[in-house]
CSV table of C-alpha atoms in Angstrom, one decimal:
chain,number,residue,atom,x,y,z
A,1,MET,CA,27.3,30.6,-12.7
A,2,SER,CA,28.8,29.0,-9.4
A,3,HIS,CA,27.0,26.8,-7.3
A,4,PRO,CA,26.9,26.1,-3.3
A,5,ALA,CA,28.8,22.8,-2.2
A,6,PRO,CA,26.4,20.0,-1.3
A,7,ALA,CA,26.0,19.4,2.3
A,8,PRO,CA,28.1,16.6,3.5
A,9,LEU,CA,26.5,13.4,4.2
A,10,THR,CA,26.6,12.2,7.5
A,11,THR,CA,27.0,8.7,8.6
A,12,THR,CA,25.5,8.0,12.0
A,13,ALA,CA,23.2,5.6,11.4
A,14,PRO,CA,23.5,2.3,13.3
A,15,PRO,CA,24.4,-0.9,11.2
A,16,VAL,CA,21.0,-2.8,9.6
A,17,THR,CA,20.3,-6.4,10.1
A,18,GLY,CA,17.5,-8.5,8.6
A,19,ASP,CA,15.9,-9.0,5.2
A,20,TRP,CA,13.1,-6.2,5.0
A,21,ALA,CA,12.0,-7.1,1.4
A,22,GLY,CA,8.4,-8.4,2.9
A,23,SER,CA,6.5,-11.4,2.2
A,24,CYS,CA,4.6,-12.7,-0.7
A,25,GLU,CA,1.7,-14.9,-0.5
A,26,ALA,CA,-0.3,-16.4,-3.5
A,27,TRP,CA,-3.6,-18.0,-4.1
A,28,ASN,CA,-5.1,-20.2,-7.3
A,29,SER,CA,-8.6,-21.9,-7.4
A,30,THR,CA,-7.7,-24.5,-5.0
A,31,GLY,CA,-6.6,-22.0,-2.2
A,32,SER,CA,-3.2,-21.1,-1.0
A,33,VAL,CA,0.0,-22.3,-3.0
A,34,PRO,CA,3.5,-21.7,-3.4
A,35,ALA,CA,4.3,-18.2,-4.7
A,36,ASP,CA,5.7,-19.3,-8.1
A,37,SER,CA,3.2,-21.7,-9.1
A,38,ALA,CA,1.1,-19.5,-11.6
A,39,ALA,CA,1.2,-16.0,-13.1
A,40,PRO,CA,-1.1,-13.7,-10.9
A,41,GLN,CA,-4.1,-11.9,-12.5
A,42,VAL,CA,-4.1,-9.6,-9.7
A,43,LEU,CA,-1.2,-8.4,-7.7
A,44,LEU,CA,-2.2,-6.9,-4.2
A,45,ILE,CA,0.3,-4.9,-2.1
A,46,CYS,CA,-0.2,-3.8,1.4
A,47,GLU,CA,2.6,-1.2,2.3
A,48,HIS,CA,1.1,-0.6,5.8
A,49,ALA,CA,0.4,-4.2,6.8
A,50,SER,CA,2.4,-4.2,9.9
A,51,ASN,CA,3.0,-2.2,13.2
A,52,ALA,CA,6.3,-4.2,14.0
A,53,ALA,CA,9.4,-3.0,15.1
A,54,ALA,CA,13.0,-4.5,14.9
A,55,PRO,CA,16.7,-3.8,15.4
A,56,PRO,CA,18.1,-1.3,14.6
A,57,TRP,CA,14.6,0.4,15.3
A,58,ALA,CA,13.4,-1.7,18.4
A,59,HIS,CA,13.0,1.7,20.1
A,60,PHE,CA,9.8,2.6,18.6
A,61,ASP,CA,8.4,-0.2,20.8
A,62,ASP,CA,8.9,2.4,23.5
A,63,SER,CA,5.9,4.2,22.5
A,64,PRO,CA,3.2,1.3,22.8
A,65,GLU,CA,0.2,3.8,22.4
A,66,GLN,CA,1.7,5.2,19.0
A,67,MET,CA,2.5,1.5,17.8
A,68,ALA,CA,-1.2,0.4,18.1
A,69,ALA,CA,-2.6,3.6,16.4
A,70,HIS,CA,-3.1,4.4,12.7
A,71,VAL,CA,-0.1,6.3,12.5
A,72,ALA,CA,1.8,2.8,12.7
A,73,SER,CA,-0.1,0.8,10.2
A,74,ASP,CA,-3.3,0.3,8.7
A,75,PRO,CA,-5.6,-1.6,10.9
A,76,GLY,CA,-7.3,-4.4,9.2
A,77,ALA,CA,-5.6,-3.9,5.7
A,78,LEU,CA,-3.6,-7.3,6.0
A,79,GLY,CA,-6.6,-9.5,6.8
A,80,LEU,CA,-8.5,-7.7,4.2
A,81,ALA,CA,-5.9,-8.1,1.7
A,82,ARG,CA,-5.3,-12.0,2.5
A,83,ALA,CA,-9.0,-12.7,2.4
A,84,LEU,CA,-9.3,-10.7,-1.2
A,85,GLY,CA,-6.3,-12.8,-2.4
A,86,GLN,CA,-8.1,-15.8,-1.6
A,87,LEU,CA,-11.4,-14.9,-3.5
A,88,LEU,CA,-9.6,-13.4,-6.5
A,89,GLY,CA,-7.4,-16.3,-6.5
A,90,GLN,CA,-10.3,-18.9,-6.4
A,91,SER,CA,-12.4,-16.6,-9.0
A,92,MET,CA,-9.6,-15.2,-11.4
A,93,GLY,CA,-7.1,-18.5,-11.3
A,94,ALA,CA,-4.3,-16.8,-9.6
A,95,ALA,CA,-3.6,-13.8,-7.3
A,96,GLU,CA,-0.6,-12.7,-5.3
A,97,LEU,CA,-0.2,-10.3,-2.0
A,98,VAL,CA,2.9,-8.7,-1.3
A,99,HIS,CA,3.1,-7.2,2.3
A,100,ALA,CA,5.5,-5.0,4.2
A,101,PRO,CA,7.1,-6.3,7.3
A,102,LEU,CA,7.8,-3.4,9.4
A,103,SER,CA,5.7,-0.4,10.5
A,104,ARG,CA,5.4,2.5,8.4
A,105,LEU,CA,6.5,5.2,11.2
A,106,ILE,CA,10.2,3.6,10.3
A,107,TYR,CA,9.6,4.1,6.4
A,108,ASP,CA,6.5,4.6,4.9
A,109,LEU,CA,6.8,2.3,1.7
A,110,ASN,CA,4.1,4.2,0.0
A,111,ARG,CA,6.3,7.5,0.0
A,112,SER,CA,9.2,8.5,-2.2
A,113,PRO,CA,12.5,8.9,-0.5
A,114,ASP,CA,12.2,12.7,-1.3
A,115,ARG,CA,9.0,13.0,1.1
A,116,MET,CA,9.8,14.0,4.9
A,117,ASP,CA,6.9,12.2,5.7
A,118,ALA,CA,8.5,8.7,4.4
A,119,MET,CA,9.9,9.0,8.0
A,120,PRO,CA,7.3,11.5,9.7
A,121,ALA,CA,8.4,13.6,12.8
A,122,GLN,CA,4.7,14.1,13.2
A,123,SER,CA,1.6,12.1,12.0
A,124,GLU,CA,-1.8,12.9,12.8
A,125,ALA,CA,-2.0,13.9,16.6
A,126,PHE,CA,1.2,11.8,17.4
A,127,HIS,CA,4.8,13.4,18.0
A,128,ILE,CA,7.2,10.6,16.8
A,129,PRO,CA,10.2,11.2,19.0
A,130,GLN,CA,12.0,8.3,17.1
A,131,ASN,CA,12.1,10.1,14.0
A,132,GLN,CA,13.2,13.5,15.4
A,133,GLY,CA,16.5,15.2,13.9
A,134,LEU,CA,17.1,12.1,11.4
A,135,ASP,CA,20.3,13.1,9.7
A,136,ALA,CA,20.9,12.1,6.1
A,137,GLY,CA,22.6,8.9,6.8
A,138,GLN,CA,19.9,7.7,9.1
A,139,ARG,CA,17.3,8.2,6.4
A,140,MET,CA,19.6,6.8,3.8
A,141,ALA,CA,20.3,3.6,6.0
A,142,ARG,CA,16.3,3.4,6.4
A,143,MET,CA,15.5,3.7,2.6
A,144,ASP,CA,18.5,1.2,1.9
A,145,ALA,CA,17.0,-1.3,4.2
A,146,LEU,CA,13.3,-0.9,3.6
A,147,TYR,CA,12.2,0.9,0.8
A,148,LEU,CA,14.7,-0.4,-1.7
A,149,PRO,CA,14.1,-4.1,-0.9
A,150,PHE,CA,10.4,-3.9,-0.6
A,151,HIS,CA,9.8,-2.3,-4.2
A,152,ASN,CA,12.5,-4.2,-5.8
A,153,HIS,CA,10.6,-7.3,-4.4
A,154,VAL,CA,7.3,-5.8,-5.7
A,155,ARG,CA,9.2,-5.1,-9.0
A,156,ALA,CA,10.3,-8.9,-9.4
A,157,ARG,CA,6.7,-10.0,-8.9
A,158,ILE,CA,5.5,-7.8,-11.8
A,159,ALA,CA,8.4,-8.8,-14.2
A,160,ARG,CA,7.8,-12.4,-13.4
A,161,ALA,CA,4.2,-12.2,-14.4
A,162,LEU,CA,4.8,-10.1,-17.5
A,163,VAL,CA,7.5,-12.8,-18.5
A,164,LEU,CA,4.6,-15.5,-18.0
A,165,GLY,CA,2.5,-13.5,-20.4
A,166,ALA,CA,0.1,-12.0,-17.4
A,167,ARG,CA,-0.6,-8.2,-17.3
A,168,PRO,CA,-1.9,-8.3,-13.6
A,169,CYS,CA,-3.8,-5.6,-12.1
A,170,ILE,CA,-2.1,-3.6,-9.3
A,171,VAL,CA,-4.4,-3.3,-6.3
A,172,THR,CA,-3.0,-1.5,-3.0
A,173,ILE,CA,-5.2,-2.2,0.0
A,174,HIS,CA,-5.3,0.5,2.9
A,175,SER,CA,-7.7,1.5,5.6
A,176,PHE,CA,-8.5,4.8,7.3
A,177,THR,CA,-9.3,6.1,10.2
A,178,PRO,CA,-13.6,6.8,11.0
A,179,ILE,CA,-12.7,10.3,12.4
A,180,TRP,CA,-10.3,12.7,11.1
A,181,HIS,CA,-9.4,15.8,13.2
A,182,GLY,CA,-12.5,15.5,15.3
A,183,GLN,CA,-14.7,15.0,12.1
A,184,PRO,CA,-16.6,11.8,11.4
A,185,ARG,CA,-16.0,10.7,7.8
A,186,GLU,CA,-18.8,9.6,5.7
A,187,VAL,CA,-17.1,7.8,3.0
A,188,GLU,CA,-16.7,3.9,3.8
A,189,PHE,CA,-14.9,2.8,0.9
A,190,GLY,CA,-12.5,4.9,-1.1
A,191,ILE,CA,-11.4,4.2,-4.5
A,192,ILE,CA,-8.2,6.5,-5.3
A,193,HIS,CA,-6.6,6.4,-8.7
A,194,ASP,CA,-3.3,8.3,-10.3
A,195,ASP,CA,-2.8,9.1,-14.1
A,196,ALA,CA,-4.8,5.9,-15.3
A,197,PRO,CA,-8.3,6.2,-13.9
A,198,GLU,CA,-10.1,3.4,-15.9
A,199,PHE,CA,-9.7,0.7,-13.3
A,200,ALA,CA,-11.0,2.7,-10.5
A,201,HIS,CA,-13.6,4.2,-12.4
A,202,ALA,CA,-14.7,0.4,-13.3
A,203,ILE,CA,-14.5,-0.4,-9.8
A,204,LEU,CA,-16.8,2.4,-9.0
A,205,ALA,CA,-19.2,1.7,-11.6
A,206,HIS,CA,-19.7,-1.8,-9.9
A,207,SER,CA,-19.6,-1.1,-6.5
A,208,THR,CA,-23.3,-0.6,-5.6
A,209,SER,CA,-23.7,-4.3,-4.7
A,210,THR,CA,-21.2,-3.7,-1.9
A,211,GLY,CA,-23.5,-1.8,0.5
A,212,LEU,CA,-21.0,0.8,1.3
A,213,ALA,CA,-20.7,4.7,1.0
A,214,THR,CA,-18.4,4.6,-1.9
A,215,ARG,CA,-16.5,7.8,-3.2
A,216,LEU,CA,-13.7,8.3,-5.8
A,217,ASN,CA,-10.7,9.9,-4.7
A,218,GLU,CA,-11.8,10.0,-0.9
A,219,PRO,CA,-10.7,10.5,2.0
A,220,TYR,CA,-7.2,10.9,0.0
A,221,SER,CA,-6.2,11.5,-3.6
A,222,ALA,CA,-3.1,11.6,-5.5
A,223,ALA,CA,-2.8,15.2,-4.6
A,224,ASP,CA,-2.0,13.8,-0.9
A,225,HIS,CA,1.3,12.0,-2.5
A,226,VAL,CA,-0.8,8.4,-1.5
A,227,THR,CA,-0.5,6.8,-4.9
A,228,HIS,CA,3.5,6.5,-4.9
A,229,THR,CA,3.3,2.4,-5.5
A,230,LEU,CA,0.9,2.9,-8.3
A,231,ARG,CA,3.2,5.6,-10.1
A,232,LEU,CA,6.4,3.3,-9.2
A,233,HIS,CA,5.1,-0.2,-10.6
A,234,ALA,CA,1.8,0.2,-12.5
A,235,LEU,CA,2.1,3.3,-14.8
A,236,PRO,CA,5.4,2.5,-16.2
A,237,TYR,CA,3.8,-0.9,-17.5
A,238,PHE,CA,0.4,0.5,-18.3
A,239,LEU,CA,-1.0,-2.1,-15.7
A,240,PRO,CA,-4.6,-1.4,-14.6
A,241,ASN,CA,-4.5,0.0,-11.0
A,242,ALA,CA,-6.1,1.4,-8.1
A,243,MET,CA,-5.6,2.2,-4.4
A,244,LEU,CA,-8.7,0.8,-2.3
A,245,GLU,CA,-9.3,2.4,1.4
A,246,LEU,CA,-11.8,1.1,3.6
A,247,ARG,CA,-12.9,2.6,6.9
A,248,ASN,CA,-10.9,0.5,9.6
A,249,ASP,CA,-14.0,0.0,12.0
A,250,LEU,CA,-15.3,-2.0,9.3
A,251,ILE,CA,-12.3,-4.4,8.8
A,252,ALA,CA,-11.6,-4.8,12.6
A,253,SER,CA,-12.2,-8.4,13.1
A,254,PRO,CA,-11.6,-11.3,11.1
A,255,ALA,CA,-15.0,-11.7,10.3
A,256,GLN,CA,-15.6,-8.0,9.3
A,257,GLN,CA,-12.5,-8.6,7.0
A,258,THR,CA,-13.9,-11.6,5.3
A,259,ASP,CA,-17.6,-10.2,5.0
A,260,ILE,CA,-15.9,-6.8,3.4
A,261,ALA,CA,-13.7,-9.3,1.0
A,262,THR,CA,-16.8,-11.2,-0.1
A,263,ARG,CA,-18.4,-7.9,-1.1
A,264,LEU,CA,-15.4,-6.4,-3.0
A,265,ALA,CA,-14.0,-9.5,-4.5
A,266,PRO,CA,-16.9,-9.8,-7.2
A,267,VAL,CA,-16.7,-5.8,-7.8
A,268,ILE,CA,-12.9,-6.2,-8.5
A,269,ALA,CA,-13.4,-9.2,-10.7
A,270,ARG,CA,-16.3,-7.6,-12.9
A,271,ALA,CA,-14.0,-4.3,-13.0
A,272,ILE,CA,-11.0,-6.4,-14.3
A,273,ALA,CA,-13.4,-8.2,-17.0
A,274,SER,CA,-14.6,-5.0,-17.9
A,275,LEU,CA,-11.1,-4.1,-19.2
A,276,LYS,CA,-9.4,-7.3,-20.1
A,277,ASP,CA,-10.3,-6.9,-23.8
A,278,ARG,CA,-8.7,-3.3,-24.0
A,279,PRO,CA,-5.2,-3.4,-25.6
A,280,CYS,CA,-1.9,-2.3,-23.8
A,281,PRO,CA,-2.1,1.5,-24.6
A,282,GLN,CA,1.6,0.7,-26.2
A,283,SER,CA,0.4,-2.0,-28.8
């Protein structure tokens, strides 16, 4: 049986400069520390931390309204992740955060390379002119420059923790808009899981103290392809994992981020404690 020849790979992408693996921050019981100080008990990941653009994608900054909107980043998520990292480091001995350097409109690091919404031409109500008509070479260049370095960085941090005898819980931190297509969202705190729901269920079980309207698998679920990072890094090692979504009007300022982190950190710590005596499924 004959098969059609594959389409030729076009290579019209501009040259790529810079190191886009993202940044790693760490905390222990004394506060902020160098990332290689200890093995983290929790690894926080913030894939949508930034709305920045840089060469050869500086033309994204030609649309300031677009880059200030939720389509370009998760407002408040990085500040919340940092506040959580500090509190979890204090209570658990060590925590790390890996966060992305550039806007998700250039490449959404929580989407697999086969997904067209990894470099969306349309996102929510925004038409993204900078992503119109991308050819395979341009998409490949962004994957090579952004997706692979970032996820290799995350993989390296997890591998280091495992070698040092830790089995870190993997927690991705996101935010969502209060209104979606004109409809207010009642949920304030969403806990999303993929094929390993135990940690998400444990967080939910301890979440009543937060005072937040909390839902499981809202406002998104794995069916919306939002758990790519968990699938890539946590599931292969059977690490406890969950994706946390906070409504972005609740974490808009540093004071709000600190407040929500203060509510969430004990919940996460109790959820981890409830799972810590469970063996690795492979053992």
